[in-house]
PDB file of C-alpha atoms and ligand atoms in Angstrom:
ATOM      1  CA  MET D   1     -50.421 -12.135 -50.660  1.00 83.00           C
ATOM      2  CA  ALA D   2     -50.066 -10.205 -47.728  1.00 93.00           C
ATOM      3  CA  LEU D   3     -53.139  -8.276 -45.571  1.00 97.00           C
ATOM      4  CA  LEU D   4     -52.977  -5.071 -44.894  1.00 97.00           C
ATOM      5  CA  ILE D   5     -54.596  -2.865 -42.103  1.00 98.00           C
ATOM      6  CA  THR D   6     -56.795   0.457 -43.096  1.00 98.00           C
ATOM      7  CA  ASP D   7     -56.877   3.332 -40.818  1.00 97.00           C
ATOM      8  CA  GLU D   8     -59.988   1.980 -39.848  1.00 98.00           C
ATOM      9  CA  CYS D   9     -58.104   0.172 -37.119  1.00 98.00           C
ATOM     10  CA  ILE D  10     -58.767   1.421 -32.914  1.00 98.00           C
ATOM     11  CA  ASN D  11     -55.642   0.471 -32.159  1.00 98.00           C
ATOM     12  CA  CYS D  12     -57.742  -2.171 -29.963  1.00 98.00           C
ATOM     13  CA  ASP D  13     -54.191  -4.708 -29.932  1.00 97.00           C
ATOM     14  CA  VAL D  14     -55.758  -8.240 -29.527  1.00 98.00           C
ATOM     15  CA  CYS D  15     -54.018  -8.659 -33.210  1.00 98.00           C
ATOM     16  CA  GLU D  16     -50.864  -8.232 -32.694  1.00 98.00           C
ATOM     17  CA  PRO D  17     -50.128 -11.349 -30.364  1.00 98.00           C
ATOM     18  CA  GLU D  18     -51.961 -13.621 -32.757  1.00 98.00           C
ATOM     19  CA  CYS D  19     -49.365 -12.466 -35.321  1.00 98.00           C
ATOM     20  CA  PRO D  20     -48.448 -16.586 -35.454  1.00 98.00           C
ATOM     21  CA  ASN D  21     -44.942 -14.522 -37.935  1.00 97.00           C
ATOM     22  CA  ASP D  22     -44.608 -11.434 -35.936  1.00 97.00           C
ATOM     23  CA  ALA D  23     -46.043  -9.338 -38.417  1.00 98.00           C
ATOM     24  CA  ILE D  24     -47.946  -6.907 -36.621  1.00 98.00           C
ATOM     25  CA  TYR D  25     -46.651  -3.760 -35.331  1.00 98.00           C
ATOM     26  CA  MET D  26     -47.587  -0.759 -34.002  1.00 98.00           C
ATOM     27  CA  GLY D  27     -46.648   2.213 -36.829  1.00 97.00           C
ATOM     28  CA  THR D  28     -47.082   5.773 -36.146  1.00 96.00           C
ATOM     29  CA  GLU D  29     -50.450   6.377 -35.706  1.00 97.00           C
ATOM     30  CA  ILE D  30     -52.135   2.475 -36.112  1.00 98.00           C
ATOM     31  CA  TYR D  31     -50.669  -0.997 -36.456  1.00 98.00           C
ATOM     32  CA  GLU D  32     -49.002  -2.071 -38.893  1.00 98.00           C
ATOM     33  CA  ILE D  33     -48.509  -5.192 -40.902  1.00 98.00           C
ATOM     34  CA  ASP D  34     -44.707  -6.298 -42.198  1.00 98.00           C
ATOM     35  CA  PRO D  35     -45.501  -7.709 -45.594  1.00 97.00           C
ATOM     36  CA  ASN D  36     -42.115  -9.634 -45.350  1.00 97.00           C
ATOM     37  CA  LYS D  37     -43.154 -11.848 -42.802  1.00 97.00           C
ATOM     38  CA  CYS D  38     -47.362 -11.876 -43.487  1.00 98.00           C
ATOM     39  CA  THR D  39     -48.172 -15.446 -45.036  1.00 98.00           C
ATOM     40  CA  GLU D  40     -51.482 -15.184 -44.869  1.00 97.00           C
ATOM     41  CA  CYS D  41     -51.014 -17.636 -41.613  1.00 98.00           C
ATOM     42  CA  VAL D  42     -50.134 -20.078 -44.142  1.00 97.00           C
ATOM     43  CA  GLY D  43     -47.986 -23.073 -42.121  1.00 97.00           C
ATOM     44  CA  HIS D  44     -49.274 -21.899 -39.106  1.00 97.00           C
ATOM     45  CA  PHE D  45     -53.015 -22.543 -39.395  1.00 97.00           C
ATOM     46  CA  ASP D  46     -55.961 -22.146 -41.971  1.00 96.00           C
ATOM     47  CA  GLU D  47     -57.537 -18.989 -41.604  1.00 97.00           C
ATOM     48  CA  PRO D  48     -55.111 -15.773 -41.417  1.00 98.00           C
ATOM     49  CA  GLN D  49     -55.718 -15.201 -37.060  1.00 98.00           C
ATOM     50  CA  CYS D  50     -55.604 -11.282 -37.523  1.00 98.00           C
ATOM     51  CA  VAL D  51     -58.745 -11.100 -39.323  1.00 98.00           C
ATOM     52  CA  GLN D  52     -60.794 -13.852 -37.304  1.00 98.00           C
ATOM     53  CA  ILE D  53     -59.749 -11.754 -34.250  1.00 98.00           C
ATOM     54  CA  CYS D  54     -60.472  -8.261 -35.515  1.00 98.00           C
ATOM     55  CA  PRO D  55     -63.373  -6.461 -34.286  1.00 98.00           C
ATOM     56  CA  VAL D  56     -63.937  -4.105 -37.286  1.00 98.00           C
ATOM     57  CA  GLU D  57     -62.450  -6.187 -39.739  1.00 98.00           C
ATOM     58  CA  CYS D  58     -59.880  -3.362 -41.104  1.00 98.00           C
ATOM     59  CA  ILE D  59     -57.558  -6.458 -42.381  1.00 98.00           C
ATOM     60  CA  PRO D  60     -58.021  -6.723 -45.992  1.00 98.00           C
ATOM     61  CA  PHE D  61     -55.592  -8.723 -48.671  1.00 95.00           C
ATOM     62  CA  ASN D  62     -52.613  -6.156 -49.525  1.00 95.00           C
ATOM     63  CA  PRO D  63     -53.145  -5.877 -53.647  1.00 94.00           C
ATOM     64  CA  ALA D  64     -49.514  -5.144 -53.518  1.00 93.00           C
ATOM     65  CA  TRP D  65     -48.368  -7.925 -52.367  1.00 93.00           C
ATOM     66  CA  ARG D  66     -49.517 -10.635 -54.406  1.00 93.00           C
ATOM     67  CA  GLU D  67     -48.286 -14.510 -53.675  1.00 96.00           C
ATOM     68  CA  THR D  68     -48.983 -18.163 -54.543  1.00 96.00           C
ATOM     69  CA  GLN D  69     -49.984 -20.767 -51.976  1.00 95.00           C
ATOM     70  CA  GLU D  70     -46.225 -22.441 -53.014  1.00 97.00           C
ATOM     71  CA  GLU D  71     -44.517 -18.238 -52.575  1.00 97.00           C
ATOM     72  CA  LEU D  72     -46.532 -17.813 -48.907  1.00 97.00           C
ATOM     73  CA  MET D  73     -45.337 -21.690 -47.680  1.00 97.00           C
ATOM     74  CA  ALA D  74     -41.662 -20.476 -48.909  1.00 97.00           C
ATOM     75  CA  LYS D  75     -42.091 -17.437 -47.100  1.00 97.00           C
ATOM     76  CA  TYR D  76     -43.137 -19.818 -43.878  1.00 97.00           C
ATOM     77  CA  HIS D  77     -40.293 -21.639 -44.315  1.00 96.00           C
ATOM     78  CA  ARG D  78     -37.517 -19.114 -44.441  1.00 96.00           C
ATOM     79  CA  LEU D  79     -39.422 -17.590 -41.481  1.00 96.00           C
ATOM     80  CA  THR D  80     -38.433 -20.356 -39.582  1.00 93.00           C
ATOM     81  CA  ASP D  81     -35.515 -21.309 -41.048  1.00 86.00           C
ATOM     82  CA  GLY D  82     -34.018 -23.699 -38.460  1.00 62.00           C
ATOM     83  CA  LYS D  83     -36.822 -24.189 -36.815  1.00 66.00           C
ATOM     84  CA  THR D  84     -38.592 -26.706 -39.475  1.00 54.00           C
ATOM     85  CA  ASP D  85     -37.351 -29.687 -41.445  1.00 52.00           C
ATOM     86  CA  LYS D  86     -36.240 -28.819 -44.198  1.00 48.00           C
ATOM     87  CA  LYS D  87     -37.135 -31.571 -46.222  1.00 49.00           C
ATOM     88  CA  ALA D  88     -40.317 -30.295 -45.810  1.00 48.00           C
ATOM     89  CA  GLU D  89     -39.427 -27.545 -48.433  1.00 46.00           C
TER      90      GLU D  89
HETATM   91 FE1  SF4 F 101     -49.660 -12.128 -39.005  1.00 82.24          FE
HETATM   92 FE2  SF4 F 101     -51.236 -14.596 -39.950  1.00 82.24          FE
HETATM   93 FE3  SF4 F 101     -52.478 -11.805 -39.785  1.00 82.24          FE
HETATM   94 FE4  SF4 F 101     -50.453 -11.738 -41.180  1.00 82.24          FE
HETATM   95  S1  SF4 F 101     -52.343 -13.573 -41.783  1.00 82.24           S
HETATM   96  S2  SF4 F 101     -50.151 -11.214 -40.349  1.00 82.24           S
HETATM   97  S3  SF4 F 101     -48.980 -13.648 -40.493  1.00 82.24           S
HETATM   98  S4  SF4 F 101     -51.530 -13.392 -38.144  1.00 82.24           S
HETATM   99 FE1  SF4 F 102     -56.780  -2.541 -34.940  1.00 82.24          FE
HETATM  100 FE2  SF4 F 102     -57.807  -5.191 -35.433  1.00 82.24          FE
HETATM  101 FE3  SF4 F 102     -55.385  -5.320 -35.117  1.00 82.24          FE
HETATM  102 FE4  SF4 F 102     -57.874  -4.054 -33.104  1.00 82.24          FE
HETATM  103  S1  SF4 F 102     -57.425  -6.038 -34.325  1.00 82.24           S
HETATM  104  S2  SF4 F 102     -55.666  -3.498 -33.301  1.00 82.24           S
HETATM  105  S3  SF4 F 102     -59.071  -2.789 -34.620  1.00 82.24           S
HETATM  106  S4  SF4 F 102     -55.640  -4.201 -36.580  1.00 82.24           S
END
């Protein structure tokens, strides 16, 4: 499941550089998460890094993007294609 930034975001800028997949970007008013790039940090970390660091706890799961651990890992491999060992897929 990808994550989602709600309108409680205060644009503090701390989450964007923490995302290992470059999934977080500044939207029209607040930061947003590209669900095609968010793996819940699967493949990189045990916990979602943006959730760990957000001071206002405004990053819940995105119910429109339900994915299994296997699907998240497959997304991680797609995003890191060429940078990881293919046999690990
Ligand atoms: Fe990026 Fe991880 Fe947050 Fe998803 S959970 S937006 S991959 S930091
Ligand atoms: Fe918004 Fe939270 Fe990211 Fe700060 S850490 S920019 S409040 S989502």
